[in-house]
GROMACS .gro file of C-alpha atoms in nm:
model
  331
    1MET     CA    1   0.000   0.000   0.000
    2PHE     CA    2   0.283   0.238   0.087
    3LYS     CA    3   0.515   0.116  -0.185
    4LYS     CA    4   0.683   0.400  -0.368
    5ASP     CA    5   0.641   0.378  -0.744
    6PRO     CA    6   0.954   0.418  -0.957
    7ILE     CA    7   0.987   0.731  -1.168
    8GLN     CA    8   1.012   0.774  -1.543
    9ILE     CA    9   1.018   1.031  -1.823
   10VAL     CA   10   0.745   1.015  -2.085
   11THR     CA   11   0.843   1.192  -2.407
   12PHE     CA   12   0.593   1.325  -2.660
   13ARG     CA   13   0.676   1.300  -3.030
   14SER     CA   14   0.739   1.653  -3.151
   15TYR     CA   15   0.898   1.848  -3.436
   16GLY     CA   16   1.176   2.091  -3.522
   17THR     CA   17   1.392   2.235  -3.798
   18ALA     CA   18   1.751   2.199  -3.908
   19ASN     CA   19   1.844   2.459  -3.647
   20HIS     CA   20   1.571   2.440  -3.386
   21LEU     CA   21   1.473   2.176  -3.133
   22TYR     CA   22   1.124   2.156  -2.982
   23ALA     CA   23   1.102   1.866  -2.736
   24LYS     CA   24   0.830   1.808  -2.481
   25GLY     CA   25   0.749   1.544  -2.222
   26ARG     CA   26   0.665   1.477  -1.861
   27SER     CA   27   0.833   1.331  -1.556
   28ILE     CA   28   0.594   1.110  -1.359
   29GLN     CA   29   0.578   0.809  -1.134
   30ASP     CA   30   0.542   0.481  -1.320
   31GLU     CA   31   0.185   0.369  -1.260
   32ASP     CA   32   0.243   0.037  -1.437
   33ILE     CA   33  -0.022   0.087  -1.706
   34ASP     CA   34  -0.050  -0.209  -1.942
   35LEU     CA   35  -0.226  -0.088  -2.257
   36ASN     CA   36  -0.288  -0.447  -2.368
   37GLN     CA   37  -0.492  -0.546  -2.062
   38THR     CA   38  -0.858  -0.628  -2.115
   39GLY     CA   39  -1.151  -0.685  -1.884
   40LEU     CA   40  -1.371  -0.424  -1.720
   41PHE     CA   41  -1.170  -0.391  -1.398
   42ASN     CA   42  -0.833  -0.362  -1.574
   43LEU     CA   43  -0.964  -0.105  -1.822
   44LEU     CA   44  -1.116   0.106  -1.546
   45ARG     CA   45  -0.799   0.084  -1.337
   46ASN     CA   46  -0.574   0.183  -1.626
   47SER     CA   47  -0.805   0.471  -1.720
   48TRP     CA   48  -0.797   0.596  -1.361
   49LYS     CA   49  -0.417   0.574  -1.354
   50ARG     CA   50  -0.388   0.774  -1.677
   51PHE     CA   51  -0.567   1.071  -1.524
   52ILE     CA   52  -0.447   1.047  -1.164
   53THR     CA   53  -0.077   1.075  -1.236
   54ASP     CA   54   0.183   1.160  -0.973
   55LYS     CA   55   0.416   1.412  -1.133
   56VAL     CA   56   0.782   1.464  -1.053
   57THR     CA   57   0.829   1.840  -1.022
   58ASN     CA   58   1.141   2.056  -1.043
   59ALA     CA   59   1.341   1.760  -1.169
   60LYS     CA   60   1.664   1.836  -1.353
   61LEU     CA   61   1.686   1.650  -1.685
   62THR     CA   62   1.953   1.608  -1.951
   63LEU     CA   63   1.868   1.551  -2.318
   64THR     CA   64   2.141   1.387  -2.525
   65LEU     CA   65   2.146   1.406  -2.905
   66PRO     CA   66   2.290   1.127  -3.126
   67ASP     CA   67   2.613   1.329  -3.166
   68ASN     CA   68   2.641   1.349  -2.783
   69ARG     CA   69   2.554   1.717  -2.753
   70THR     CA   70   2.351   1.776  -2.438
   71ILE     CA   71   2.077   2.017  -2.333
   72SER     CA   72   1.963   2.073  -1.975
   73THR     CA   73   1.609   2.146  -1.864
   74ILE     CA   74   1.388   2.127  -1.556
   75THR     CA   75   1.031   2.010  -1.507
   76ASP     CA   76   0.759   2.255  -1.403
   77SER     CA   77   0.496   2.234  -1.129
   78GLN     CA   78   0.303   1.970  -1.326
   79GLY     CA   79   0.607   1.762  -1.416
   80TYR     CA   80   0.624   1.884  -1.777
   81PHE     CA   81   0.940   1.988  -1.955
   82LEU     CA   82   0.975   2.189  -2.275
   83ILE     CA   83   1.295   2.244  -2.469
   84ASP     CA   84   1.244   2.515  -2.730
   85GLU     CA   85   1.593   2.617  -2.835
   86THR     CA   86   1.808   2.703  -3.134
   87ILE     CA   87   2.044   2.411  -3.191
   88GLU     CA   88   2.263   2.422  -3.501
   89ASN     CA   89   2.322   2.142  -3.750
   90LEU     CA   90   2.045   1.897  -3.659
   91LEU     CA   91   1.977   1.772  -4.013
   92PRO     CA   92   2.268   1.522  -4.024
   93LEU     CA   93   2.114   1.350  -3.720
   94THR     CA   94   1.789   1.257  -3.900
   95ASP     CA   95   1.694   0.920  -4.048
   96GLU     CA   96   1.546   0.867  -4.395
   97GLU     CA   97   1.202   0.990  -4.278
   98GLY     CA   98   1.339   1.297  -4.099
   99TRP     CA   99   1.327   1.169  -3.740
  100ILE     CA  100   1.588   1.240  -3.475
  101THR     CA  101   1.599   0.991  -3.188
  102PHE     CA  102   1.741   1.135  -2.867
  103SER     CA  103   1.771   1.013  -2.509
  104ILE     CA  104   1.674   1.198  -2.194
  105SER     CA  105   1.754   1.117  -1.833
  106PHE     CA  106   1.729   1.247  -1.480
  107THR     CA  107   2.041   1.452  -1.408
  108GLU     CA  108   2.004   1.370  -1.039
  109ASN     CA  109   1.765   1.169  -0.825
  110LYS     CA  110   1.680   1.352  -0.505
  111SER     CA  111   1.368   1.140  -0.449
  112GLY     CA  112   1.567   0.823  -0.392
  113ARG     CA  113   1.312   0.629  -0.598
  114LYS     CA  114   1.409   0.371  -0.854
  115ILE     CA  115   1.442   0.514  -1.206
  116GLN     CA  116   1.298   0.298  -1.482
  117GLN     CA  117   1.487   0.190  -1.798
  118ASN     CA  118   1.827   0.249  -1.639
  119ASN     CA  119   1.757   0.622  -1.651
  120LYS     CA  120   1.761   0.638  -2.032
  121PHE     CA  121   1.435   0.729  -2.205
  122LYS     CA  122   1.389   0.762  -2.581
  123GLY     CA  123   1.233   1.063  -2.752
  124GLU     CA  124   1.177   1.166  -3.113
  125ILE     CA  125   1.138   1.486  -3.309
  126LEU     CA  126   1.056   1.524  -3.678
  127ILE     CA  127   1.240   1.755  -3.916
  128PRO     CA  128   1.048   1.750  -4.248
  129LYS     CA  129   1.251   1.649  -4.553
  130ASN     CA  130   1.325   1.908  -4.819
  131THR     CA  131   1.133   1.688  -5.064
  132ALA     CA  132   0.805   1.772  -4.887
  133LYS     CA  133   0.556   1.963  -5.101
  134TYR     CA  134   0.313   2.027  -4.815
  135GLY     CA  135   0.232   1.921  -4.461
  136VAL     CA  136  -0.085   1.771  -4.316
  137ILE     CA  137  -0.236   1.882  -3.985
  138SER     CA  138  -0.507   1.645  -3.867
  139ASP     CA  139  -0.744   1.635  -3.576
  140ILE     CA  140  -0.782   1.296  -3.405
  141ASP     CA  141  -1.118   1.305  -3.226
  142ASP     CA  142  -1.397   1.200  -3.466
  143THR     CA  143  -1.168   1.266  -3.761
  144ILE     CA  144  -0.974   0.940  -3.758
  145LEU     CA  145  -1.100   0.795  -3.427
  146HIS     CA  146  -1.463   0.776  -3.322
  147THR     CA  147  -1.485   0.932  -2.975
  148GLY     CA  148  -1.848   1.030  -2.928
  149LEU     CA  149  -1.764   1.395  -2.858
  150THR     CA  150  -2.069   1.496  -3.055
  151SER     CA  151  -2.310   1.277  -2.859
  152ARG     CA  152  -2.549   1.483  -2.645
  153LEU     CA  153  -2.481   1.312  -2.313
  154LYS     CA  154  -2.114   1.234  -2.390
  155TRP     CA  155  -2.176   0.872  -2.285
  156ALA     CA  156  -1.992   0.756  -2.595
  157VAL     CA  157  -1.683   0.948  -2.483
  158ILE     CA  158  -1.689   0.780  -2.142
  159LYS     CA  159  -1.746   0.436  -2.291
  160ASN     CA  160  -1.474   0.468  -2.554
  161THR     CA  161  -1.214   0.620  -2.321
  162PHE     CA  162  -1.266   0.409  -2.010
  163PHE     CA  163  -1.400   0.077  -2.140
  164LYS     CA  164  -1.198   0.014  -2.456
  165SER     CA  165  -0.827  -0.057  -2.486
  166ALA     CA  166  -0.633   0.137  -2.750
  167ASP     CA  167  -0.587  -0.162  -2.981
  168LYS     CA  168  -0.962  -0.233  -2.978
  169ARG     CA  169  -1.066   0.116  -3.084
  170ILE     CA  170  -1.192   0.126  -3.442
  171PRO     CA  171  -1.049   0.388  -3.679
  172LEU     CA  172  -1.271   0.560  -3.932
  173LYS     CA  173  -1.271   0.350  -4.249
  174GLY     CA  174  -0.999   0.424  -4.500
  175ALA     CA  175  -0.839   0.707  -4.301
  176ALA     CA  176  -0.498   0.541  -4.258
  177ASP     CA  177  -0.474   0.471  -4.632
  178PHE     CA  178  -0.566   0.832  -4.715
  179TYR     CA  179  -0.301   0.968  -4.479
  180GLN     CA  180  -0.036   0.738  -4.625
  181LYS     CA  181  -0.122   0.864  -4.974
  182LEU     CA  182  -0.091   1.223  -4.852
  183HIS     CA  183   0.245   1.145  -4.693
  184ASP     CA  184   0.370   0.991  -5.018
  185GLY     CA  185   0.234   1.279  -5.227
  186LYS     CA  186   0.200   1.295  -5.603
  187SER     CA  187   0.548   1.158  -5.672
  188GLY     CA  188   0.504   0.872  -5.428
  189SER     CA  189   0.817   0.978  -5.240
  190ASP     CA  190   0.747   1.336  -5.128
  191CYS     CA  191   0.766   1.244  -4.757
  192ASN     CA  192   0.509   1.506  -4.659
  193PRO     CA  193   0.495   1.540  -4.277
  194ILE     CA  194   0.176   1.462  -4.085
  195PHE     CA  195   0.097   1.630  -3.752
  196TYR     CA  196  -0.176   1.498  -3.521
  197VAL     CA  197  -0.340   1.767  -3.308
  198SER     CA  198  -0.611   1.688  -3.053
  199HIS     CA  199  -0.807   1.847  -2.771
  200SER     CA  200  -0.743   1.528  -2.571
  201PRO     CA  201  -0.518   1.571  -2.264
  202TRP     CA  202  -0.155   1.460  -2.251
  203ASN     CA  203  -0.265   1.186  -2.008
  204LEU     CA  204  -0.395   0.997  -2.314
  205TYR     CA  205  -0.074   1.033  -2.514
  206ASN     CA  206   0.043   0.670  -2.491
  207TYR     CA  207  -0.312   0.548  -2.551
  208LEU     CA  208  -0.341   0.750  -2.874
  209GLU     CA  209   0.013   0.659  -2.981
  210VAL     CA  210  -0.076   0.288  -2.959
  211PHE     CA  211  -0.403   0.347  -3.149
  212LEU     CA  212  -0.222   0.521  -3.437
  213GLU     CA  213   0.047   0.254  -3.453
  214VAL     CA  214  -0.175  -0.056  -3.446
  215ASN     CA  215  -0.404   0.095  -3.711
  216ASN     CA  216  -0.115   0.180  -3.944
  217PHE     CA  217  -0.148   0.558  -3.942
  218HIS     CA  218   0.167   0.719  -4.070
  219LYS     CA  219   0.398   0.825  -3.790
  220GLY     CA  220   0.391   1.191  -3.692
  221PRO     CA  221   0.415   1.431  -3.398
  222ILE     CA  222   0.121   1.406  -3.154
  223LEU     CA  223   0.020   1.735  -2.995
  224LEU     CA  224  -0.234   1.734  -2.712
  225ARG     CA  225  -0.332   1.965  -2.425
  226ASP     CA  226  -0.287   1.978  -2.050
  227PHE     CA  227  -0.551   1.799  -1.842
  228VAL     CA  228  -0.782   2.056  -1.684
  229ASN     CA  229  -0.879   2.001  -1.322
  230PRO     CA  230  -1.260   2.047  -1.319
  231PHE     CA  231  -1.239   2.204  -0.971
  232ALA     CA  232  -0.965   2.453  -1.058
  233LYS     CA  233  -1.038   2.818  -1.128
  234LYS     CA  234  -1.079   2.868  -1.502
  235TYR     CA  235  -0.925   3.145  -1.709
  236LYS     CA  236  -1.033   3.212  -2.065
  237ALA     CA  237  -0.744   3.148  -2.301
  238GLU     CA  238  -0.688   3.385  -2.589
  239LYS     CA  239  -0.694   3.096  -2.838
  240PRO     CA  240  -0.787   2.727  -2.800
  241GLN     CA  241  -0.484   2.505  -2.742
  242LYS     CA  242  -0.539   2.324  -3.072
  243GLN     CA  243  -0.536   2.653  -3.262
  244THR     CA  244  -0.219   2.763  -3.084
  245GLU     CA  245  -0.044   2.437  -3.177
  246ILE     CA  246  -0.145   2.473  -3.543
  247ILE     CA  247  -0.018   2.832  -3.555
  248ASN     CA  248   0.311   2.716  -3.399
  249ILE     CA  249   0.350   2.457  -3.675
  250LEU     CA  250   0.279   2.714  -3.948
  251ASP     CA  251   0.529   2.955  -3.793
  252THR     CA  252   0.793   2.682  -3.766
  253TYR     CA  253   0.770   2.600  -4.139
  254PRO     CA  254   0.693   2.935  -4.309
  255LYS     CA  255   0.765   2.805  -4.661
  256LEU     CA  256   0.554   2.489  -4.633
  257PRO     CA  257   0.182   2.498  -4.721
  258PHE     CA  258  -0.060   2.274  -4.530
  259ILE     CA  259  -0.375   2.068  -4.568
  260LEU     CA  260  -0.608   2.082  -4.266
  261ILE     CA  261  -0.822   1.779  -4.177
  262GLY     CA  262  -1.089   1.781  -3.907
  263ASP     CA  263  -1.455   1.709  -3.841
  264SER     CA  264  -1.777   1.905  -3.854
  265GLY     CA  265  -1.880   1.834  -3.496
  266GLN     CA  266  -1.672   2.054  -3.267
  267HIS     CA  267  -1.460   2.366  -3.327
  268ASP     CA  268  -1.252   2.259  -3.628
  269PRO     CA  269  -1.458   2.445  -3.893
  270ASP     CA  270  -1.425   2.778  -3.712
  271ILE     CA  271  -1.060   2.730  -3.617
  272TYR     CA  272  -0.960   2.620  -3.967
  273LYS     CA  273  -1.140   2.910  -4.133
  274GLU     CA  274  -0.979   3.163  -3.900
  275ILE     CA  275  -0.634   3.013  -3.959
  276THR     CA  276  -0.686   3.019  -4.336
  277GLU     CA  277  -0.798   3.383  -4.326
  278SER     CA  278  -0.505   3.495  -4.111
  279ASN     CA  279  -0.242   3.298  -4.308
  280PRO     CA  280  -0.307   3.373  -4.677
  281GLY     CA  281  -0.142   3.133  -4.917
  282ARG     CA  282  -0.051   2.881  -4.646
  283ILE     CA  283  -0.354   2.648  -4.656
  284LEU     CA  284  -0.408   2.432  -4.964
  285ALA     CA  285  -0.738   2.270  -4.867
  286ILE     CA  286  -0.968   2.189  -4.576
  287TYR     CA  287  -1.128   1.847  -4.529
  288LEU     CA  288  -1.408   1.820  -4.271
  289ARG     CA  289  -1.551   1.479  -4.193
  290ASP     CA  290  -1.928   1.462  -4.156
  291VAL     CA  291  -2.014   1.344  -3.803
  292ASN     CA  292  -2.377   1.273  -3.895
  293ARG     CA  293  -2.534   1.552  -3.696
  294ARG     CA  294  -2.769   1.746  -3.925
  295LYS     CA  295  -2.773   2.073  -3.729
  296LYS     CA  296  -2.395   2.082  -3.707
  297MET     CA  297  -2.357   2.009  -4.077
  298GLU     CA  298  -2.603   2.284  -4.166
  299ARG     CA  299  -2.403   2.528  -3.955
  300VAL     CA  300  -2.079   2.428  -4.128
  301LYS     CA  301  -2.235   2.458  -4.473
  302LYS     CA  302  -2.353   2.806  -4.384
  303LEU     CA  303  -2.009   2.897  -4.245
  304TYR     CA  304  -1.840   2.800  -4.572
  305LYS     CA  305  -2.114   2.906  -4.812
  306ASP     CA  306  -1.961   3.067  -5.123
  307TYR     CA  307  -1.615   3.030  -4.968
  308THR     CA  308  -1.354   3.041  -5.243
  309ARG     CA  309  -1.024   3.114  -5.070
  310VAL     CA  310  -0.930   2.743  -5.054
  311PRO     CA  311  -1.110   2.421  -5.152
  312VAL     CA  312  -1.329   2.292  -4.868
  313LEU     CA  313  -1.470   1.940  -4.878
  314LEU     CA  314  -1.732   1.807  -4.637
  315VAL     CA  315  -1.635   1.441  -4.634
  316GLU     CA  316  -1.892   1.165  -4.596
  317ASP     CA  317  -1.649   0.885  -4.681
  318THR     CA  318  -1.274   0.861  -4.727
  319GLU     CA  319  -1.300   0.760  -5.092
  320ALA     CA  320  -1.447   1.102  -5.172
  321ALA     CA  321  -1.151   1.269  -4.998
  322ILE     CA  322  -0.902   1.055  -5.192
  323ASN     CA  323  -1.068   1.142  -5.524
  324HIS     CA  324  -1.069   1.511  -5.436
  325ALA     CA  325  -0.700   1.499  -5.338
  326LYS     CA  326  -0.619   1.336  -5.672
  327ASP     CA  327  -0.811   1.606  -5.859
  328GLN     CA  328  -0.619   1.874  -5.668
  329GLY     CA  329  -0.285   1.711  -5.749
  330PHE     CA  330  -0.202   1.635  -5.386
  331ILE     CA  331  -0.163   1.262  -5.448
   0.00000   0.00000   0.00000
């Protein structure tokens, strides 16, 4: 009962440039979550552990690049770390897809707890190849993964999050194939980067990472948000976290245009339109998946009525999106 859990560093797949490193992760106690466990009790227990995490605050960390250069950082009051620094000559460290694999470790261990994995945790950042013709920024919730966010009572969200393991979640039909085609591009070897942006909290990072992997979605950075304590005092943010992440991506790659993919059920239509308006020439197309809610679809149709700045497709099935992408010369 009073056993002290070992500590670990969870890294989040991120992105960078030839001269800039953007790495993020969290230092927490190892709650021994097995994503492959089934059964009602195990699923409930693992779901509880994902949200009730014991963070390791003010921990000094050292990130080591493949060429042995090191960067120091420290975790904040929630256990998160963020390295957002200019680092020269990163391109030679990438693999054929543009990924850099680094290691990160605790610089010291004042807690006296056991450190998992011999104090060496892997992390990855993506530097898009110069062959890329465009990037893809995709929502996750109800765009490639049915979550139930649009259900009135949100029961579907609870059921899907707490009662289904990641490898049992069903992706939306044909989505993985569409994303692979976009990654390959028209030449078949463009290596266009794909970024996954979600309103889901970082607590679900490993869960979503497993879902994307087992369903053969092309590998890309996964950008989520902090978990909000429902009892904490709320402050209105200037922009939604998802919108901020998308703007950061656009700013990081100023010469790369993007395709935006989302759904018609939540805030994607409004966010995507605002981003397109404020970044002229940067967005090639917008794909919005129909979530089968008539009132929401009518609102989206009205929002984009007579809109001509970029092509906008309300997608009922993935085949229609693939055909449209072919017509536009994206694939």
